Short mmCIF file of C-alpha atoms in Angstrom, two decimals:
data_model
loop_
_atom_site.label_atom_id
_atom_site.label_comp_id
_atom_site.label_asym_id
_atom_site.label_seq_id
_atom_site.Cartn_x
_atom_site.Cartn_y
_atom_site.Cartn_z
CA UNK W 65 0.00 0.00 0.00
CA UNK W 66 2.86 2.38 0.71
CA UNK W 67 4.19 1.76 -2.78
CA UNK W 68 0.77 2.16 -4.41
CA UNK W 69 0.01 5.45 -2.65
CA UNK W 70 3.51 6.88 -3.10
CA UNK W 71 3.54 6.09 -6.82
CA UNK W 72 0.10 7.63 -7.33
CA UNK W 73 1.01 10.84 -5.52
CA UNK W 74 4.21 11.12 -7.52
CA UNK W 75 2.40 10.58 -10.83
CA UNK W 76 -0.23 13.19 -9.97
CA UNK W 77 2.45 15.87 -10.02
CA UNK W 78 2.50 15.48 -13.82
CA UNK W 79 -1.26 15.39 -14.49
CA UNK W 80 -3.89 18.10 -14.87
CA UNK W 81 -5.29 18.21 -11.33
CA UNK W 82 -6.21 21.35 -9.36
CA UNK W 83 -3.67 20.80 -6.57
CA UNK W 84 -0.08 19.65 -6.99
CA UNK W 85 0.90 17.31 -4.14
CA UNK W 86 4.23 17.78 -2.41
CA UNK W 87 5.58 14.62 -0.78
CA UNK W 88 6.41 15.98 2.68
CA UNK W 89 6.80 12.98 4.94
CA UNK W 90 6.48 9.17 4.96
CA UNK W 91 6.25 7.10 8.14
CA UNK W 92 6.80 3.45 9.01
CA UNK W 93 8.12 1.17 11.72
CA UNK W 94 11.37 -0.09 10.18
CA UNK W 95 13.92 2.70 9.82
CA UNK W 96 16.03 0.98 7.16
CA UNK W 97 13.18 0.06 4.80
CA UNK W 98 11.54 3.42 5.48
CA UNK W 99 14.62 5.29 4.34
CA UNK W 100 14.78 3.15 1.20
CA UNK W 101 11.15 4.00 0.43
CA UNK W 102 11.74 7.68 1.08
CA UNK W 103 14.60 7.81 -1.40
CA UNK W 104 12.88 5.63 -4.01
CA UNK W 105 9.59 7.56 -4.12
CA UNK W 106 10.89 11.07 -3.51
CA UNK W 107 9.55 11.87 -0.04
CA UNK W 108 11.33 14.82 1.57
CA UNK W 109 11.48 13.25 5.04
CA UNK W 110 10.91 9.96 6.86
CA UNK W 111 9.79 9.37 10.42
CA UNK W 112 9.01 6.35 12.59
CA UNK W 113 6.41 8.34 14.55
CA UNK W 114 3.20 9.35 12.77
CA UNK W 115 2.57 11.91 15.53
CA UNK W 116 5.27 14.08 13.97
CA UNK W 117 3.23 14.15 10.75
CA UNK W 118 0.06 15.10 12.60
CA UNK W 119 1.92 17.99 14.27
CA UNK W 120 3.59 19.09 11.00
CA UNK W 121 1.92 22.27 9.72
CA UNK W 122 3.12 21.51 6.19
CA UNK W 123 0.96 18.37 5.99
CA UNK W 124 -2.46 19.15 4.54
CA UNK W 125 -3.50 15.61 3.63
CA UNK W 126 -2.83 12.69 5.97
CA UNK W 127 -2.85 9.26 4.28
CA UNK W 128 -3.16 6.17 6.46
CA UNK W 129 -2.15 2.99 4.62
CA UNK W 130 -1.01 1.12 7.72
CA UNK W 131 -2.26 -2.17 9.19
CA UNK W 132 -5.91 -2.27 10.23
CA UNK W 133 -5.25 -1.78 13.93
CA UNK W 134 -3.47 1.49 13.16
CA UNK W 135 -6.32 3.03 11.18
CA UNK W 136 -8.24 4.65 14.02
CA UNK W 137 -5.85 6.56 16.28
CA UNK W 138 -3.60 8.29 13.69
CA UNK W 139 -6.50 9.15 11.37
CA UNK W 140 -8.63 10.55 14.20
CA UNK W 141 -5.69 12.62 15.44
CA UNK W 142 -5.05 13.97 11.94
CA UNK W 143 -8.69 14.94 11.51
CA UNK W 144 -8.70 16.72 14.86
CA UNK W 145 -5.60 18.60 13.64
CA UNK W 146 -7.75 19.80 10.69
CA UNK W 147 -5.94 17.76 8.07
CA UNK W 148 -7.86 16.16 5.23
CA UNK W 149 -7.71 12.37 5.56
CA UNK W 150 -7.55 9.29 3.38
CA UNK W 151 -7.70 6.01 5.30
CA UNK W 152 -7.45 2.55 3.83
CA UNK W 153 -10.20 0.03 4.39
CA UNK W 154 -11.49 -1.42 6.63
CA UNK W 155 -12.02 1.93 8.31
CA UNK W 156 -11.92 0.46 11.83
CA UNK W 157 -11.57 -2.93 13.50
CA UNK W 158 -15.23 -2.70 14.50
CA UNK W 159 -18.34 -0.92 13.27
CA UNK W 160 -18.32 1.20 16.43
CA UNK W 161 -14.74 2.34 15.74
CA UNK W 162 -15.59 3.06 12.10
CA UNK W 163 -18.59 5.13 13.17
CA UNK W 164 -16.51 7.16 15.61
CA UNK W 165 -13.84 7.83 12.99
CA UNK W 166 -16.51 9.07 10.59
CA UNK W 167 -17.87 11.34 13.33
CA UNK W 168 -14.39 12.69 14.13
CA UNK W 169 -13.90 13.68 10.50
CA UNK W 170 -17.37 15.21 10.33
CA UNK W 171 -16.84 17.26 13.48
CA UNK W 172 -13.50 18.50 12.18
CA UNK W 173 -15.04 19.57 8.88
CA UNK W 174 -12.26 17.98 6.82
CA UNK W 175 -12.53 16.15 3.51
CA UNK W 176 -12.42 12.38 4.10
CA UNK W 177 -12.11 9.38 1.80
CA UNK W 178 -12.01 5.64 2.58
CA UNK W 179 -9.67 3.76 0.25
CA UNK W 180 -12.00 1.63 -1.85
CA UNK W 181 -9.88 2.04 -4.97
CA UNK W 182 -11.98 -0.24 -7.18
CA UNK W 183 -14.56 2.52 -7.50
CA UNK W 184 -11.88 4.21 -9.60
CA UNK W 185 -11.48 1.49 -12.22
CA UNK W 186 -12.80 3.07 -15.46
CA UNK W 187 -14.84 -0.05 -16.29
CA UNK W 188 -16.45 -0.07 -12.83
CA UNK W 189 -17.39 3.60 -13.13
CA UNK W 190 -18.80 2.91 -16.60
CA UNK W 191 -20.90 0.08 -15.14
CA UNK W 192 -22.32 2.53 -12.59
CA UNK W 193 -23.11 5.03 -15.36
CA UNK W 194 -24.96 2.40 -17.41
CA UNK W 195 -27.00 1.34 -14.36
CA UNK W 196 -27.84 4.95 -13.46
CA UNK W 197 -28.86 5.70 -17.06
CA UNK W 198 -31.33 2.82 -16.96
CA UNK W 199 -29.60 0.86 -19.73
CA UNK W 200 -29.98 -2.37 -17.72
CA UNK W 201 -33.59 -1.69 -16.83
CA UNK W 202 -34.66 -2.79 -13.35
CA UNK W 203 -31.80 -4.46 -11.46
CA UNK W 204 -32.80 -7.94 -10.29
CA UNK W 205 -29.55 -9.74 -9.34
CA UNK W 206 -26.07 -8.87 -8.06
CA UNK W 207 -23.22 -11.30 -7.48
CA UNK W 208 -19.58 -10.72 -6.60
CA UNK W 209 -16.60 -12.74 -5.50
CA UNK W 210 -13.02 -11.85 -4.60
CA UNK W 211 -10.72 -14.86 -4.64
CA UNK W 212 -6.99 -15.18 -3.96
CA UNK W 213 -4.80 -18.20 -3.16
CA UNK W 214 -1.83 -16.91 -1.17
CA UNK W 215 -3.32 -17.80 2.21
CA UNK W 216 -2.38 -21.50 2.05
CA UNK W 217 1.39 -21.02 2.22
CA UNK W 218 1.66 -17.60 3.86
CA UNK W 219 3.91 -16.83 6.82
CA UNK W 220 1.72 -17.42 9.90
CA UNK W 221 3.42 -14.45 11.61
CA UNK W 222 1.93 -11.97 9.12
CA UNK W 223 -0.18 -9.28 10.79
CA UNK W 224 -3.09 -10.19 8.51
CA UNK W 225 -3.50 -13.43 10.48
CA UNK W 226 -3.39 -11.71 13.88
CA UNK W 227 -6.91 -10.94 15.12
CA UNK W 228 -5.68 -8.01 17.24
CA UNK W 229 -3.96 -6.43 14.22
CA UNK W 230 -6.39 -7.34 11.43
CA UNK W 231 -9.78 -7.78 13.11
CA UNK W 232 -10.93 -10.29 10.50
CA UNK W 233 -9.34 -12.25 7.67
CA UNK W 234 -10.62 -12.62 4.12
CA UNK W 235 -13.82 -10.84 5.16
CA UNK W 236 -12.10 -7.57 6.07
CA UNK W 237 -9.29 -7.87 3.54
CA UNK W 238 -11.22 -8.85 0.40
CA UNK W 239 -14.87 -8.98 1.42
CA UNK W 240 -15.02 -5.28 2.21
CA UNK W 241 -14.20 -4.53 -1.43
CA UNK W 242 -17.13 -6.57 -2.79
CA UNK W 243 -19.44 -5.17 -0.09
CA UNK W 244 -18.50 -1.65 -1.18
CA UNK W 245 -18.99 -2.48 -4.86
CA UNK W 246 -22.43 -3.91 -4.06
CA UNK W 247 -23.36 -0.68 -2.26
CA UNK W 248 -21.85 1.52 -4.99
CA UNK W 249 -23.52 -0.25 -7.90
CA UNK W 250 -26.88 -1.38 -6.49
CA UNK W 251 -27.64 0.32 -3.16
CA UNK W 252 -27.82 -0.14 0.58
CA UNK W 253 -27.66 -3.67 1.96
CA UNK W 254 -30.55 -4.43 4.33
CA UNK W 255 -29.92 -8.00 5.51
CA UNK W 256 -27.44 -10.87 5.21
CA UNK W 257 -27.24 -14.61 5.75
CA UNK W 258 -23.65 -15.83 5.95
CA UNK W 259 -21.08 -18.47 6.78
CA UNK W 260 -17.53 -17.53 7.81
CA UNK W 261 -14.77 -20.14 8.14
CA UNK W 262 -11.16 -20.48 9.23
CA UNK W 263 -9.87 -23.43 7.21
CA UNK W 264 -6.12 -23.55 7.96
CA UNK W 265 -5.58 -25.14 11.41
CA UNK W 266 -4.58 -22.71 14.14
CA UNK W 267 -5.53 -19.57 12.24
CA UNK W 268 -7.15 -16.80 14.32
CA UNK W 269 -9.06 -15.15 11.46
CA UNK W 270 -11.30 -16.34 8.66
CA UNK W 271 -10.02 -17.72 5.37
CA UNK W 272 -13.36 -17.71 3.54
CA UNK W 273 -16.88 -16.34 3.73
CA UNK W 274 -20.05 -16.62 1.68
CA UNK W 275 -23.20 -14.53 2.08
CA UNK W 276 -26.57 -13.97 0.51
CA UNK W 277 -27.67 -10.37 0.76
CA UNK W 278 -30.87 -8.42 0.25
CA UNK W 279 -30.79 -4.76 -0.69
CA UNK W 280 -33.23 -2.13 0.58
CA UNK W 281 -35.29 -2.37 -2.61
CA UNK W 282 -35.58 -6.17 -2.42
CA UNK W 283 -32.87 -7.06 -4.95
CA UNK W 284 -31.02 -10.24 -3.98
CA UNK W 285 -27.30 -10.88 -4.26
CA UNK W 286 -24.41 -13.11 -3.29
CA UNK W 287 -20.95 -12.23 -1.96
CA UNK W 288 -17.91 -14.47 -1.51
CA UNK W 289 -14.26 -13.98 -0.64
CA UNK W 290 -11.41 -16.41 -0.01
CA UNK W 291 -7.65 -16.36 0.34
CA UNK W 292 -7.51 -20.13 -0.31
CA UNK W 293 -8.83 -20.43 -3.89
CA UNK W 294 -6.03 -22.31 -5.68
CA UNK W 295 -5.46 -20.90 -9.14
CA UNK W 296 -7.10 -17.55 -8.36
CA UNK W 297 -4.39 -14.92 -7.96
CA UNK W 298 -6.45 -11.72 -7.73
CA UNK W 299 -9.89 -12.55 -9.08
CA UNK W 300 -12.30 -9.72 -8.24
CA UNK W 301 -15.45 -10.36 -10.28
CA UNK W 302 -18.98 -8.97 -10.26
CA UNK W 303 -22.10 -9.19 -12.40
CA UNK W 304 -25.26 -7.08 -12.34
CA UNK W 305 -28.37 -8.41 -14.10
CA UNK W 306 -31.28 -6.19 -15.07
CA UNK W 307 -34.60 -6.58 -16.87
CA UNK W 308 -33.11 -5.23 -20.13
CA UNK W 309 -29.42 -6.08 -19.85
CA UNK W 310 -26.40 -7.01 -17.75
CA UNK W 311 -22.84 -5.94 -17.03
CA UNK W 312 -19.94 -8.12 -15.87
CA UNK W 313 -16.41 -7.25 -14.77
CA UNK W 314 -13.23 -9.15 -13.91
CA UNK W 315 -10.33 -7.25 -12.36
CA UNK W 316 -7.83 -9.51 -14.11
CA UNK W 317 -9.17 -7.93 -17.35
CA UNK W 318 -9.24 -4.46 -15.84
CA UNK W 319 -9.74 -2.48 -19.06
CA UNK W 320 -12.80 -4.45 -20.19
CA UNK W 321 -16.49 -4.39 -19.32
CA UNK W 322 -18.82 -7.10 -20.57
CA UNK W 323 -22.19 -5.65 -21.56
CA UNK W 324 -25.36 -7.47 -22.59
CA UNK W 325 -28.38 -5.74 -24.08
CA UNK W 326 -30.81 -8.67 -23.86
CA UNK W 327 -28.55 -10.83 -26.06
CA UNK W 328 -25.06 -12.27 -25.55
CA UNK W 329 -22.34 -10.31 -23.81
CA UNK W 330 -20.10 -8.06 -25.88
CA UNK W 331 -16.71 -6.73 -24.81
CA UNK W 332 -16.31 -3.00 -24.31
CA UNK W 333 -12.68 -1.88 -24.18
CA UNK W 334 -12.87 1.03 -21.73
CA UNK W 335 -10.17 3.25 -23.22
CA UNK W 336 -12.15 5.78 -25.27
CA UNK W 337 -11.69 9.51 -24.55
CA UNK W 338 -15.29 9.78 -23.26
CA UNK W 339 -14.86 6.86 -20.86
CA UNK W 340 -14.31 7.59 -17.14
CA UNK W 341 -10.82 8.83 -16.19
CA UNK W 342 -9.34 8.31 -19.65
CA UNK W 343 -8.78 12.07 -20.00
CA UNK W 344 -5.61 11.51 -17.97
CA UNK W 345 -4.10 8.88 -20.22
CA UNK W 346 -3.44 7.58 -23.72
CA UNK W 347 -5.06 7.22 -27.17
CA UNK W 348 -7.89 4.65 -27.51
CA UNK W 349 -6.80 1.05 -27.12
CA UNK W 350 -3.82 1.92 -24.92
CA UNK W 351 -4.63 0.21 -21.63
CA UNK W 352 -3.91 1.22 -18.04
CA UNK W 353 -3.19 -0.85 -14.93
CA UNK W 354 -4.09 -1.47 -11.29
CA UNK W 355 -1.83 1.30 -10.02
CA UNK W 356 -3.77 3.91 -11.95
CA UNK W 357 -6.84 3.27 -9.78
CA UNK W 358 -4.96 5.04 -6.97
CA UNK W 359 -4.07 7.91 -9.30
CA UNK W 360 -7.76 8.33 -10.11
CA UNK W 361 -8.67 8.09 -6.44
CA UNK W 362 -6.25 10.87 -5.54
CA UNK W 363 -7.29 13.03 -8.49
CA UNK W 364 -10.90 12.76 -7.27
CA UNK W 365 -9.86 13.56 -3.70
CA UNK W 366 -7.77 16.59 -4.69
CA UNK W 367 -10.65 17.93 -6.79
CA UNK W 368 -12.90 17.56 -3.74
CA UNK W 369 -10.38 19.36 -1.51
CA UNK W 370 -10.21 22.13 -4.13
CA UNK W 371 -14.01 22.47 -3.95
CA UNK W 372 -14.79 21.19 -7.46
CA UNK W 373 -17.18 18.48 -6.22
CA UNK W 374 -17.93 16.35 -3.16
CA UNK W 375 -16.22 13.04 -2.43
CA UNK W 376 -19.60 11.25 -2.59
CA UNK W 377 -21.22 9.62 -4.44
CA UNK W 378 -18.38 8.29 -6.59
CA UNK W 379 -15.71 8.30 -3.92
CA UNK W 380 -16.20 6.37 -0.69
CA UNK W 381 -16.47 8.70 2.29
CA UNK W 382 -15.88 7.66 5.89
CA UNK W 383 -19.65 7.17 6.09
CA UNK W 384 -19.32 4.57 3.33
CA UNK W 385 -16.46 2.96 5.25
CA UNK W 386 -18.63 2.87 8.37
CA UNK W 387 -21.63 1.39 6.55
CA UNK W 388 -19.42 -1.31 5.06
CA UNK W 389 -18.28 -2.15 8.61
CA UNK W 390 -21.92 -2.60 9.69
CA UNK W 391 -22.40 -5.13 6.88
CA UNK W 392 -19.28 -6.96 8.08
CA UNK W 393 -20.68 -6.97 11.62
CA UNK W 394 -23.99 -8.39 10.38
CA UNK W 395 -22.15 -11.12 8.42
CA UNK W 396 -20.25 -12.11 11.57
CA UNK W 397 -23.47 -12.18 13.64
CA UNK W 398 -25.22 -14.30 11.04
CA UNK W 399 -22.32 -16.75 10.84
CA UNK W 400 -22.30 -16.99 14.63
CA UNK W 401 -26.02 -17.60 15.18
CA UNK W 402 -27.01 -19.27 11.90
CA UNK W 403 -29.81 -16.77 11.20
CA UNK W 404 -30.46 -13.99 8.70
CA UNK W 405 -29.39 -10.69 10.25
CA UNK W 406 -30.64 -7.19 9.59
CA UNK W 407 -27.91 -4.61 8.98
CA UNK W 408 -28.27 -1.93 11.65
CA UNK W 409 -27.03 1.52 10.58
CA UNK W 410 -26.61 4.47 12.91
CA UNK W 411 -27.84 7.77 11.57
#
């Protein structure tokens, strides 16, 4: 994440955005690797204490890409110091913590964005535009899965397997992305019925979850995430079916959107000048990559800070991060008690 965010901020200095970011300070826990990152990505300074960044008057945007357990305290402190904030997902280890972080940012009056970068894939944004325009008709189904395989042979000492550091496993790591895409593309999730499993012996957090969901308007959907799907390296896939058409997306074919208008699917190569975000890049047919989703995310955030538009609805605010956490909480309750659970949102 440090690499992804640093690269995006560096690239933005050469694009047509309203504010030109200056790379003031990078923080981390290992002094040697931190200094290497500082030199590689062009940060002016490096510190092992994020509190120095919060106190630094030069810092106008505080970016938290640390482990899950470090999302709350530094981000809340930065917001109270009147710095705009970007925090990676999941926003907090619990829904209560996510809610409080949203409230801290609201009270401070700062611009806030939760790092759901897949909203900034051009094909995903195009899917949203087609749905909003009514091209699919009435939405009737949604399904999404995020599958990886690295969890079988991973170092058991990784923080992602430590409940105190990560909170959850595949659910918080991958599942939050498909939950957010469901909310972004279709609407608010009202109830869930789920199973959550730790498969590898001795593991503190989940390896896999499956859930059926119902949206506020009655649309049904399915969500799944696993870090144990052999052969799936980074398979983030969704499909939305409507009364007149469908759209389907696979992250491993990031520049393509499959579109059906009542017949078979056709491939749309999302690289045309009128397509979302392509104003930043190349002639038609010249594709972009995963790293550019962070560039788009930052461009959107800087435009919001400059007053050109709000973060919502296309960017995920801290409210979106909080609402995703409530869906996670409902999934865990359902898996624990074996019943369908209503998602309970605070106002």
